[in-house]
Amino acid sequence: MASAKELSDFLKGVEAKSFKRTVFSTRDEDAALDIVQDSMMKLAEKYGDRDAAELPLIYTRILQNTTLDWFRRQKTQNIWVSLFSSMRGGNKDNLDDSDYSDPLEFLDSSEENLGFEDGATILERQQVIKIIENEISKLPSRQREAFLMRYWDDLGISETAKLMACSEGSVKTHCSRACSFLAKALKKQGFKL
């Protein structure tokens, strides 16, 4: 059984990653914040009495389901917006592609690295981060989901397979295809791997 401190420490530890991961999926910071907060509340209310070792998998599943629920609501909402805006003769609102916080900001130079890297290295890293960020958003949803769970959340293949409700082989395939896609995108931009 997780203590209140263990639950609190767990939630603090996953907060930033969860937010960034959800921004990748939704492309909406406000929605991502709401989804993460709802997921954390559900975990605390319904599963706070579980063993601390179980929390990561339970939380990841809750976050996935809450994100899927958001997409379902958006789909329904967009249908109604389209219907009503066509009655008025206007166009439905386009998704706002404005810049949002850098989802991979954790890769930026940390304080201990400042002064040890030259400007070219820092600039190249920032370019790679921006390209990866853009390319991850282009991945098919299952590939993106598998890639983020494996390499962002550091989940094992079996854990990822359970959360995605698929075989371990499927997880490996999704991750392999995602990595291949990202590698090609970086090479196309002139980066050597």
C-alpha positions as a Markdown table, in Angstrom:
| # | Residue | x | y | z |
|---|---|---|---|---|
| 1 | Met | 0.0 | 0.0 | 0.0 |
| 2 | Ala | 1.4 | 3.4 | -1.0 |
| 3 | Ser | 1.7 | 6.0 | 1.6 |
| 4 | Ala | 0.5 | 9.5 | 1.0 |
| 5 | Lys | 4.1 | 10.6 | 0.6 |
| 6 | Glu | 4.9 | 7.9 | -1.9 |
| 7 | Leu | 1.8 | 8.8 | -3.9 |
| 8 | Ser | 2.7 | 12.5 | -3.8 |
| 9 | Asp | 6.3 | 11.8 | -4.8 |
| 10 | Phe | 5.2 | 9.6 | -7.7 |
| 11 | Leu | 2.8 | 12.3 | -9.0 |
| 12 | Lys | 5.5 | 15.0 | -8.7 |
| 13 | Gly | 7.9 | 12.7 | -10.6 |
| 14 | Val | 5.6 | 12.1 | -13.5 |
| 15 | Glu | 3.9 | 15.4 | -13.8 |
| 16 | Ala | 6.2 | 17.1 | -16.4 |
| 17 | Lys | 6.6 | 14.0 | -18.5 |
| 18 | Ser | 2.9 | 13.4 | -18.5 |
| 19 | Phe | 2.2 | 16.9 | -19.5 |
| 20 | Lys | 4.7 | 16.9 | -22.4 |
| 21 | Arg | 3.5 | 13.5 | -23.6 |
| 22 | Thr | -0.1 | 14.7 | -23.6 |
| 23 | Val | 0.8 | 17.9 | -25.5 |
| 24 | Phe | 2.3 | 15.6 | -28.2 |
| 25 | Ser | -1.0 | 13.8 | -28.5 |
| 26 | Thr | -3.5 | 16.7 | -28.2 |
| 27 | Arg | -1.4 | 19.6 | -29.5 |
| 28 | Asp | -3.3 | 21.7 | -26.9 |
| 29 | Glu | -1.5 | 22.8 | -23.7 |
| 30 | Asp | -4.7 | 23.6 | -21.9 |
| 31 | Ala | -6.3 | 20.3 | -22.8 |
| 32 | Ala | -3.1 | 18.5 | -21.8 |
| 33 | Leu | -3.0 | 20.2 | -18.4 |
| 34 | Asp | -6.7 | 19.2 | -17.8 |
| 35 | Ile | -6.1 | 15.6 | -18.9 |
| 36 | Val | -3.0 | 15.3 | -16.6 |
| 37 | Gln | -4.8 | 16.8 | -13.6 |
| 38 | Asp | -7.9 | 14.6 | -14.2 |
| 39 | Ser | -5.6 | 11.5 | -14.5 |
| 40 | Met | -3.8 | 12.4 | -11.3 |
| 41 | Met | -7.0 | 12.9 | -9.4 |
| 42 | Lys | -8.4 | 9.6 | -10.6 |
| 43 | Leu | -5.3 | 7.8 | -9.5 |
| 44 | Ala | -5.3 | 9.4 | -6.1 |
| 45 | Glu | -9.0 | 8.9 | -5.5 |
| 46 | Lys | -9.4 | 5.3 | -6.9 |
| 47 | Tyr | -6.0 | 3.7 | -6.6 |
| 48 | Gly | -4.2 | 5.6 | -3.9 |
| 49 | Asp | -4.4 | 2.5 | -1.7 |
| 50 | Arg | -2.4 | 0.4 | -4.2 |
| 51 | Asp | 1.2 | -0.7 | -3.7 |
| 52 | Ala | 3.7 | 2.0 | -4.9 |
| 53 | Ala | 5.2 | -0.4 | -7.5 |
| 54 | Glu | 1.8 | -0.7 | -9.2 |
| 55 | Leu | 1.3 | 3.1 | -9.6 |
| 56 | Pro | 3.3 | 3.7 | -12.8 |
| 57 | Leu | 1.3 | 1.2 | -14.9 |
| 58 | Ile | -2.1 | 2.2 | -13.4 |
| 59 | Tyr | -1.3 | 5.8 | -13.9 |
| 60 | Thr | -0.2 | 5.3 | -17.5 |
| 61 | Arg | -3.4 | 3.4 | -18.3 |
| 62 | Ile | -5.5 | 6.2 | -16.7 |
| 63 | Leu | -3.7 | 8.9 | -18.6 |
| 64 | Gln | -4.2 | 6.9 | -21.9 |
| 65 | Asn | -7.9 | 6.5 | -21.2 |
| 66 | Thr | -8.4 | 10.1 | -20.2 |
| 67 | Thr | -6.7 | 11.2 | -23.4 |
| 68 | Leu | -8.8 | 8.9 | -25.5 |
| 69 | Asp | -11.9 | 10.3 | -23.7 |
| 70 | Trp | -10.8 | 13.8 | -24.6 |
| 71 | Phe | -10.4 | 12.9 | -28.3 |
| 72 | Arg | -13.9 | 11.3 | -28.3 |
| 73 | Arg | -15.4 | 14.5 | -26.9 |
| 74 | Gln | -13.4 | 16.6 | -29.4 |
| 75 | Lys | -14.8 | 14.5 | -32.3 |
| 76 | Thr | -18.4 | 14.9 | -31.1 |
| 77 | Gln | -17.8 | 18.6 | -30.4 |
| 78 | Asn | -16.3 | 19.1 | -33.9 |
| 79 | Ile | -19.3 | 17.5 | -35.5 |
| 80 | Trp | -21.6 | 20.0 | -33.8 |
| 81 | Val | -19.4 | 22.9 | -34.5 |
| 82 | Ser | -19.2 | 22.0 | -38.2 |
| 83 | Leu | -23.0 | 21.7 | -38.4 |
| 84 | Phe | -23.7 | 25.0 | -36.7 |
| 85 | Ser | -20.9 | 26.9 | -38.5 |
| 86 | Ser | -22.2 | 25.6 | -41.9 |
| 87 | Met | -25.6 | 26.9 | -41.0 |
| 88 | Arg | -24.2 | 30.4 | -40.5 |
| 89 | Gly | -22.1 | 30.1 | -43.6 |
| 90 | Gly | -18.7 | 30.3 | -41.8 |
| 91 | Asn | -15.9 | 27.9 | -41.5 |
| 92 | Lys | -15.2 | 25.8 | -38.5 |
| 93 | Asp | -12.2 | 27.0 | -36.5 |
| 94 | Asn | -8.9 | 25.5 | -37.6 |
| 95 | Leu | -6.5 | 23.9 | -35.1 |
| 96 | Asp | -4.1 | 26.4 | -33.8 |
| 97 | Asp | -0.6 | 25.4 | -34.7 |
| 98 | Ser | 1.0 | 28.1 | -32.6 |
| 99 | Asp | 4.2 | 27.3 | -30.8 |
| 100 | Tyr | 3.9 | 25.6 | -27.4 |
| 101 | Ser | 6.5 | 24.8 | -24.8 |
| 102 | Asp | 9.2 | 22.7 | -26.1 |
| 103 | Pro | 8.2 | 19.1 | -25.3 |
| 104 | Leu | 11.8 | 18.0 | -25.2 |
| 105 | Glu | 13.1 | 20.8 | -23.2 |
| 106 | Phe | 14.6 | 18.4 | -20.8 |
| 107 | Leu | 17.3 | 17.7 | -23.4 |
| 108 | Asp | 18.3 | 21.3 | -23.5 |
| 109 | Ser | 21.6 | 22.2 | -21.9 |
| 110 | Ser | 21.4 | 21.7 | -18.2 |
| 111 | Glu | 23.2 | 24.1 | -15.9 |
| 112 | Glu | 26.1 | 21.7 | -15.2 |
| 113 | Asn | 26.8 | 21.5 | -19.0 |
| 114 | Leu | 26.9 | 25.2 | -19.6 |
| 115 | Gly | 30.4 | 26.4 | -20.4 |
| 116 | Phe | 31.5 | 22.9 | -21.4 |
| 117 | Glu | 29.8 | 22.9 | -24.8 |
| 118 | Asp | 30.5 | 25.2 | -27.7 |
| 119 | Gly | 27.7 | 27.2 | -29.4 |
| 120 | Ala | 27.6 | 24.9 | -32.4 |
| 121 | Thr | 26.9 | 21.8 | -30.3 |
| 122 | Ile | 24.1 | 23.6 | -28.4 |
| 123 | Leu | 22.6 | 24.9 | -31.6 |
| 124 | Glu | 22.7 | 21.5 | -33.2 |
| 125 | Arg | 21.0 | 19.9 | -30.2 |
| 126 | Gln | 18.3 | 22.5 | -30.3 |
| 127 | Gln | 17.7 | 21.9 | -34.0 |
| 128 | Val | 17.6 | 18.1 | -33.5 |
| 129 | Ile | 15.1 | 18.6 | -30.6 |
| 130 | Lys | 12.8 | 20.8 | -32.8 |
| 131 | Ile | 12.9 | 18.3 | -35.7 |
| 132 | Ile | 12.2 | 15.3 | -33.4 |
| 133 | Glu | 9.4 | 17.2 | -31.7 |
| 134 | Asn | 7.8 | 17.9 | -35.1 |
| 135 | Glu | 8.4 | 14.5 | -36.5 |
| 136 | Ile | 7.0 | 12.7 | -33.4 |
| 137 | Ser | 3.7 | 14.6 | -33.9 |
| 138 | Lys | 3.6 | 13.1 | -37.5 |
| 139 | Leu | 3.9 | 9.5 | -36.3 |
| 140 | Pro | 0.8 | 7.3 | -36.5 |
| 141 | Ser | -0.9 | 7.2 | -33.1 |
| 142 | Arg | 0.1 | 3.6 | -32.2 |
| 143 | Gln | 3.7 | 4.2 | -33.2 |
| 144 | Arg | 3.8 | 7.5 | -31.3 |
| 145 | Glu | 2.2 | 5.8 | -28.2 |
| 146 | Ala | 4.6 | 2.9 | -28.3 |
| 147 | Phe | 7.6 | 5.2 | -28.9 |
| 148 | Leu | 6.7 | 7.5 | -26.1 |
| 149 | Met | 6.0 | 4.8 | -23.6 |
| 150 | Arg | 9.3 | 3.0 | -24.4 |
| 151 | Tyr | 11.7 | 5.9 | -24.7 |
| 152 | Trp | 10.0 | 8.7 | -22.9 |
| 153 | Asp | 8.4 | 6.9 | -20.0 |
| 154 | Asp | 11.2 | 4.2 | -19.9 |
| 155 | Leu | 8.6 | 1.4 | -19.8 |
| 156 | Gly | 9.7 | -2.2 | -20.7 |
| 157 | Ile | 8.4 | -4.0 | -23.7 |
| 158 | Ser | 6.0 | -6.2 | -21.7 |
| 159 | Glu | 4.7 | -3.2 | -19.7 |
| 160 | Thr | 4.1 | -1.3 | -22.9 |
| 161 | Ala | 2.4 | -4.3 | -24.5 |
| 162 | Lys | 0.0 | -4.6 | -21.6 |
| 163 | Leu | -0.9 | -0.9 | -21.6 |
| 164 | Met | -1.4 | -0.9 | -25.4 |
| 165 | Ala | -3.3 | -4.2 | -25.3 |
| 166 | Cys | -1.2 | -5.7 | -28.0 |
| 167 | Ser | 1.6 | -8.3 | -28.3 |
| 168 | Glu | 5.3 | -7.5 | -27.4 |
| 169 | Gly | 6.1 | -8.1 | -31.1 |
| 170 | Ser | 3.7 | -5.3 | -32.1 |
| 171 | Val | 5.4 | -3.0 | -29.6 |
| 172 | Lys | 8.8 | -3.8 | -31.1 |
| 173 | Thr | 7.4 | -3.2 | -34.6 |
| 174 | His | 5.8 | 0.1 | -33.7 |
| 175 | Cys | 9.0 | 1.3 | -32.0 |
| 176 | Ser | 11.2 | 0.1 | -34.8 |
| 177 | Arg | 9.1 | 1.9 | -37.4 |
| 178 | Ala | 9.0 | 5.1 | -35.3 |
| 179 | Cys | 12.8 | 5.1 | -34.9 |
| 180 | Ser | 13.3 | 4.5 | -38.6 |
| 181 | Phe | 10.9 | 7.3 | -39.4 |
| 182 | Leu | 12.7 | 9.7 | -37.0 |
| 183 | Ala | 16.1 | 8.6 | -38.3 |
| 184 | Lys | 15.1 | 9.3 | -41.9 |
| 185 | Ala | 13.7 | 12.7 | -41.0 |
| 186 | Leu | 17.0 | 13.7 | -39.3 |
| 187 | Lys | 19.1 | 12.4 | -42.2 |
| 188 | Lys | 16.9 | 14.4 | -44.6 |
| 189 | Gln | 17.7 | 17.5 | -42.5 |
| 190 | Gly | 21.4 | 16.8 | -42.9 |
| 191 | Phe | 22.1 | 15.3 | -39.5 |
| 192 | Lys | 24.5 | 12.4 | -39.3 |
| 193 | Leu | 23.4 | 9.4 | -37.1 |
